[in-house]
Coordinates of C-alpha atoms in Angstrom, one line a residue:
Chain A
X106 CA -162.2 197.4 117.8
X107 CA -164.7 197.5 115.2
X108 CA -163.1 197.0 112.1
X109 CA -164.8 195.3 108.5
X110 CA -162.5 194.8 106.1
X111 CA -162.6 193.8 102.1
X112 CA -159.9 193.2 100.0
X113 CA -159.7 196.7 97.8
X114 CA -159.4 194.9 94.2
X115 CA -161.2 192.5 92.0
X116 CA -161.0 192.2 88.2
X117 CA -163.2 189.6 86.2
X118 CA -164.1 188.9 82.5
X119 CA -167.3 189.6 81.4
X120 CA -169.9 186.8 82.3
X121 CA -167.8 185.6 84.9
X122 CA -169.0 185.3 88.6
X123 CA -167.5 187.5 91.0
X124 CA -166.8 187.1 94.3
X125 CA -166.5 190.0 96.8
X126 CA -165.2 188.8 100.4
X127 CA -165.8 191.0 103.6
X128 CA -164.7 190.0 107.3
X129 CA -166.6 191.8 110.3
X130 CA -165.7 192.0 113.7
X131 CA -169.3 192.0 115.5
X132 CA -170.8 188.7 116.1
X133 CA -174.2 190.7 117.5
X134 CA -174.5 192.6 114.1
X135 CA -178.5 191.7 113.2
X136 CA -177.8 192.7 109.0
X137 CA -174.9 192.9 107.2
X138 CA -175.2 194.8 103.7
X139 CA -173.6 194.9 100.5
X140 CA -173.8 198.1 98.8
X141 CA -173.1 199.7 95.1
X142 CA -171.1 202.8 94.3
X143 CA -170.9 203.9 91.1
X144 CA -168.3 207.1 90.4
X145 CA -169.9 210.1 91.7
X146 CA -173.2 208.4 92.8
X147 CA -174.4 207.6 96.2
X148 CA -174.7 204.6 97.5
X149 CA -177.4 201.5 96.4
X150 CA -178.5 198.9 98.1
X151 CA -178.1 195.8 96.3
X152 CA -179.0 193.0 99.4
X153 CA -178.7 192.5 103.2
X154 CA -179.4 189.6 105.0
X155 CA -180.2 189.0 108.9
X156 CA -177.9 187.5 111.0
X157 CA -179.3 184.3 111.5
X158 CA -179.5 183.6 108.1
X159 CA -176.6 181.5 106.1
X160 CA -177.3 182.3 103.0
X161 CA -179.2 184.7 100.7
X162 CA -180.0 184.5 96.9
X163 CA -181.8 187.4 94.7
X164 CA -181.4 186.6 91.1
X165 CA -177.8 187.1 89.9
X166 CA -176.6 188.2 93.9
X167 CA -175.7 185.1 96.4
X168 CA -174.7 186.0 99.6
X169 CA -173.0 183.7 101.9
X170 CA -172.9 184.5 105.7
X171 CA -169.8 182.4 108.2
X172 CA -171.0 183.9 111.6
X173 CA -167.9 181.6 113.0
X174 CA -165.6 183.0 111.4
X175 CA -167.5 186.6 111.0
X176 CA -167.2 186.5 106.8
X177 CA -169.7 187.7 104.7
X178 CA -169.6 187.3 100.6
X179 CA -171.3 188.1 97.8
X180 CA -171.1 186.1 94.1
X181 CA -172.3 188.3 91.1
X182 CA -173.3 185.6 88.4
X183 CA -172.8 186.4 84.9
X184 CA -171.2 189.5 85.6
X185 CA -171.3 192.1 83.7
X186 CA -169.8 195.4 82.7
X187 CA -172.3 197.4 84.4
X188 CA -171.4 195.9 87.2
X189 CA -168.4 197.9 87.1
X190 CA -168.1 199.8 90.8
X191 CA -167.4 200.0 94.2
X192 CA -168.9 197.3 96.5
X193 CA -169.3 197.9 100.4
X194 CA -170.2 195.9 102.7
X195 CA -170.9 197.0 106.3
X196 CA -172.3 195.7 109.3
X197 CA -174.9 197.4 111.2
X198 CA -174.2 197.7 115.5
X199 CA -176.5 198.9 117.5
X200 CA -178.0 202.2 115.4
X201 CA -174.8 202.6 112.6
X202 CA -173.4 201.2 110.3
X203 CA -169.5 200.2 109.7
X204 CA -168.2 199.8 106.4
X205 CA -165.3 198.5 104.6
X206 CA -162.9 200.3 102.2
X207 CA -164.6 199.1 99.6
X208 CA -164.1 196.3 97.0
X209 CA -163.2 198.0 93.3
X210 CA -164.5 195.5 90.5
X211 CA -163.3 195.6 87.5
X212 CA -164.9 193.7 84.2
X213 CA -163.2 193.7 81.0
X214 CA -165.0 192.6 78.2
Chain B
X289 CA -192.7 206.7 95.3
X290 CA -189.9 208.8 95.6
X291 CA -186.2 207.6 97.4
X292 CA -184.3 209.7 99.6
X293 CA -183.3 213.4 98.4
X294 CA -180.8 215.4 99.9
X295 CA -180.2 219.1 98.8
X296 CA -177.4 220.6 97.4
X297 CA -175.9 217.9 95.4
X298 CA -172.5 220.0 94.9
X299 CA -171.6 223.5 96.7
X300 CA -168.1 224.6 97.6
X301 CA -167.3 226.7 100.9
X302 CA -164.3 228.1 101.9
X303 CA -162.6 227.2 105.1
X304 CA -164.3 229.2 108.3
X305 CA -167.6 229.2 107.2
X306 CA -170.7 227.1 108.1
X307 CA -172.8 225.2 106.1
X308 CA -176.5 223.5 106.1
X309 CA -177.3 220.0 104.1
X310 CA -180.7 218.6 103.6
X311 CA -182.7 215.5 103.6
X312 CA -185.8 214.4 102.7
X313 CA -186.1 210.3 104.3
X314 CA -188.9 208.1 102.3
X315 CA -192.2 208.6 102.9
X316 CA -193.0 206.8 105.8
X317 CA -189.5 206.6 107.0
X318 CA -188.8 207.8 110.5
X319 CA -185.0 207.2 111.3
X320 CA -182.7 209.3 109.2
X321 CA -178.9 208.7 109.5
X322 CA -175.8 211.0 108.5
X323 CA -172.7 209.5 107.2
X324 CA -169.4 211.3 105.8
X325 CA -167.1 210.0 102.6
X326 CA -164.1 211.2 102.3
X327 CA -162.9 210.5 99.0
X328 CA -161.5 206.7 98.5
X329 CA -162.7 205.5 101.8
X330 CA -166.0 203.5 103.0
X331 CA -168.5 206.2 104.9
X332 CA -168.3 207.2 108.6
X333 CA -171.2 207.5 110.9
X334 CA -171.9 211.1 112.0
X335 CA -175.7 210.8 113.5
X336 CA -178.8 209.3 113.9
X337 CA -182.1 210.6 114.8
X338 CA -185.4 208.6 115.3
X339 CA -188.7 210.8 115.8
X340 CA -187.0 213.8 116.2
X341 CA -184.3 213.0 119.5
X342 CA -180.8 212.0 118.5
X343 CA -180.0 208.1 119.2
X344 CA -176.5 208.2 118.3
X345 CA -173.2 210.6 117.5
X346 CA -169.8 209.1 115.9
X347 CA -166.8 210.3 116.4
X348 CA -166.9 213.9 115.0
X349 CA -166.5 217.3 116.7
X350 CA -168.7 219.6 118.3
X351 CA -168.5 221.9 115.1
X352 CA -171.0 219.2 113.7
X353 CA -174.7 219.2 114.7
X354 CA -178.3 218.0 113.7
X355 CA -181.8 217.8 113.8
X356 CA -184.7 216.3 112.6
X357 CA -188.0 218.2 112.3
X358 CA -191.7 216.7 112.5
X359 CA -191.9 215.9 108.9
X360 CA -188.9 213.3 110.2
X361 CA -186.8 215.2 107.3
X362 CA -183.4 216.4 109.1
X363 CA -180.5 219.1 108.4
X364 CA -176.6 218.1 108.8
X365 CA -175.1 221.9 109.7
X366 CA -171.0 221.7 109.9
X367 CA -169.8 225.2 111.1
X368 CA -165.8 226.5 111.1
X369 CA -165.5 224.6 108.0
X370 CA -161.7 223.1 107.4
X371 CA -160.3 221.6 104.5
X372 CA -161.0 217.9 105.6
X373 CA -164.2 218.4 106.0
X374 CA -164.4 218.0 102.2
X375 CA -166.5 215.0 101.7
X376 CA -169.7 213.3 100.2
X377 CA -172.5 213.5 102.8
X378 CA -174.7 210.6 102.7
X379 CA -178.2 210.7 104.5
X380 CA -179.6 207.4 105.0
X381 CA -183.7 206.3 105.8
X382 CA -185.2 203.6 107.7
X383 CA -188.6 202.4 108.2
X384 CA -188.1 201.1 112.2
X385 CA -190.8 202.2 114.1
X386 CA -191.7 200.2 117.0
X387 CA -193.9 197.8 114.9
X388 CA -192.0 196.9 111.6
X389 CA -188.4 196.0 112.2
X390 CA -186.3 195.3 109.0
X391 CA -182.7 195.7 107.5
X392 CA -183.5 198.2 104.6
X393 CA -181.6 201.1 104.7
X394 CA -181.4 203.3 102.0
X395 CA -179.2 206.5 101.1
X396 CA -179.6 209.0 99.2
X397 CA -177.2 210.3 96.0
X398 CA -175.2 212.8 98.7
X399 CA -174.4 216.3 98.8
X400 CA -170.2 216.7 98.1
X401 CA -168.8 219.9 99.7
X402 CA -165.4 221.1 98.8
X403 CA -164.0 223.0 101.1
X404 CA -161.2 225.5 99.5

């Protein structure tokens, strides 16, 4: 079945790197995406990157793509507290996408 | 330029009745997608339409339906409301026309219903 799934915690200290883990079940997904959710907001795009790709890096983001073992992750450097949210990630199949439950991160000063 | 917009941001139904959400894709943008989020879970796909013709339906009932008008901006209308149907509706835009194939997808700020 299709099923992505992220572990629903994380807490870190401020300028710390996170890391946000995410397993997917498609190996014919093209993108896989990490998304932002702040409270009551919709959701943000913060990176994607195509499937034959291992790795991805956009200034603080690094994402980090294990097609053989379908696990996608992203590393927040420096984190800090406005990084405070919900991170998704999802993999797109065919025309949707499939998301996690969500990763909650937490950064305490 | 601006992203995508969806219309209402909040309204509150009671159960039976029928509503209409709106969104407006990025200029440019022909694919629009619907998702539902149900409050502290990841969003479900509800539709997708891509110059006007539905490509795809998730697993929702009849009582939701959709369309997508020339402009490419698209309604979500959910009619018989229940009390599960409260939820964040996202709308989501993509470029993908036949000649420029990429992975941005973007979503707009939602429209929550609460159904009472």
């Amino acid at each position: 079945g299709e099923d992505v799934e992220q572990s629903l915690f994380l807490s870190v200290r401020e300028g710390d790197s996170s890391v946000i883990n995410c397993t997917y079940t498609d190996s014919s997904s093209t993108y896989l995406y990490w998304y932002k959710q702040e409270p009551g907001a919709g959701l943000q795009l913060l990176t994607y990157i195509f499937s034959n790709m291992d790795m991805k890096q956009d200034q603080r983001l690094t994402v980090l793509l294990n097609k053989k073992d379908k696990h996608l992750s992203l590393r927040i450097a420096d984190t800090q507290t406005g990084d405070s949210a919900i991170y998704f990630c999802a993999e797109i199949i065919a025309f949707r996408l499939i998301f996690g439950q969500g990763t909650e991160l937490s950064v305490k000063p | 330029d601006a992203g995508v917009t969806q219309s209402p941001t909040h309204l509150i139904k009671t159960r039976g009745q029928h509503v209409t959400l709106r969104c407006s894709p990025i200029s440019g943008h022909k694919s629009v997608s619907w998702y539902q989020q149900v409050l502290g879970q990841g969003p479900q796909f509800i539709f997708q339409y891509y110059e006007k013709e539905e490509r795809g339906r998730g697993n929702f009932p009849d009582r939701f339906s959709a369309r997508q008008f020339p402009n490419y901006s698209s309604e979500l209308n959910v009619n018989a409301l229940l009390l599960g149907d409260s939820a964040l509706y996202l709308c989501a835009s993509r470029l993908n026309d036949r000649v420029i194939r990429t992975g941005e997808l973007f979503f707009g700020e939602g429209s929550r219903l609460t159904v009472l």
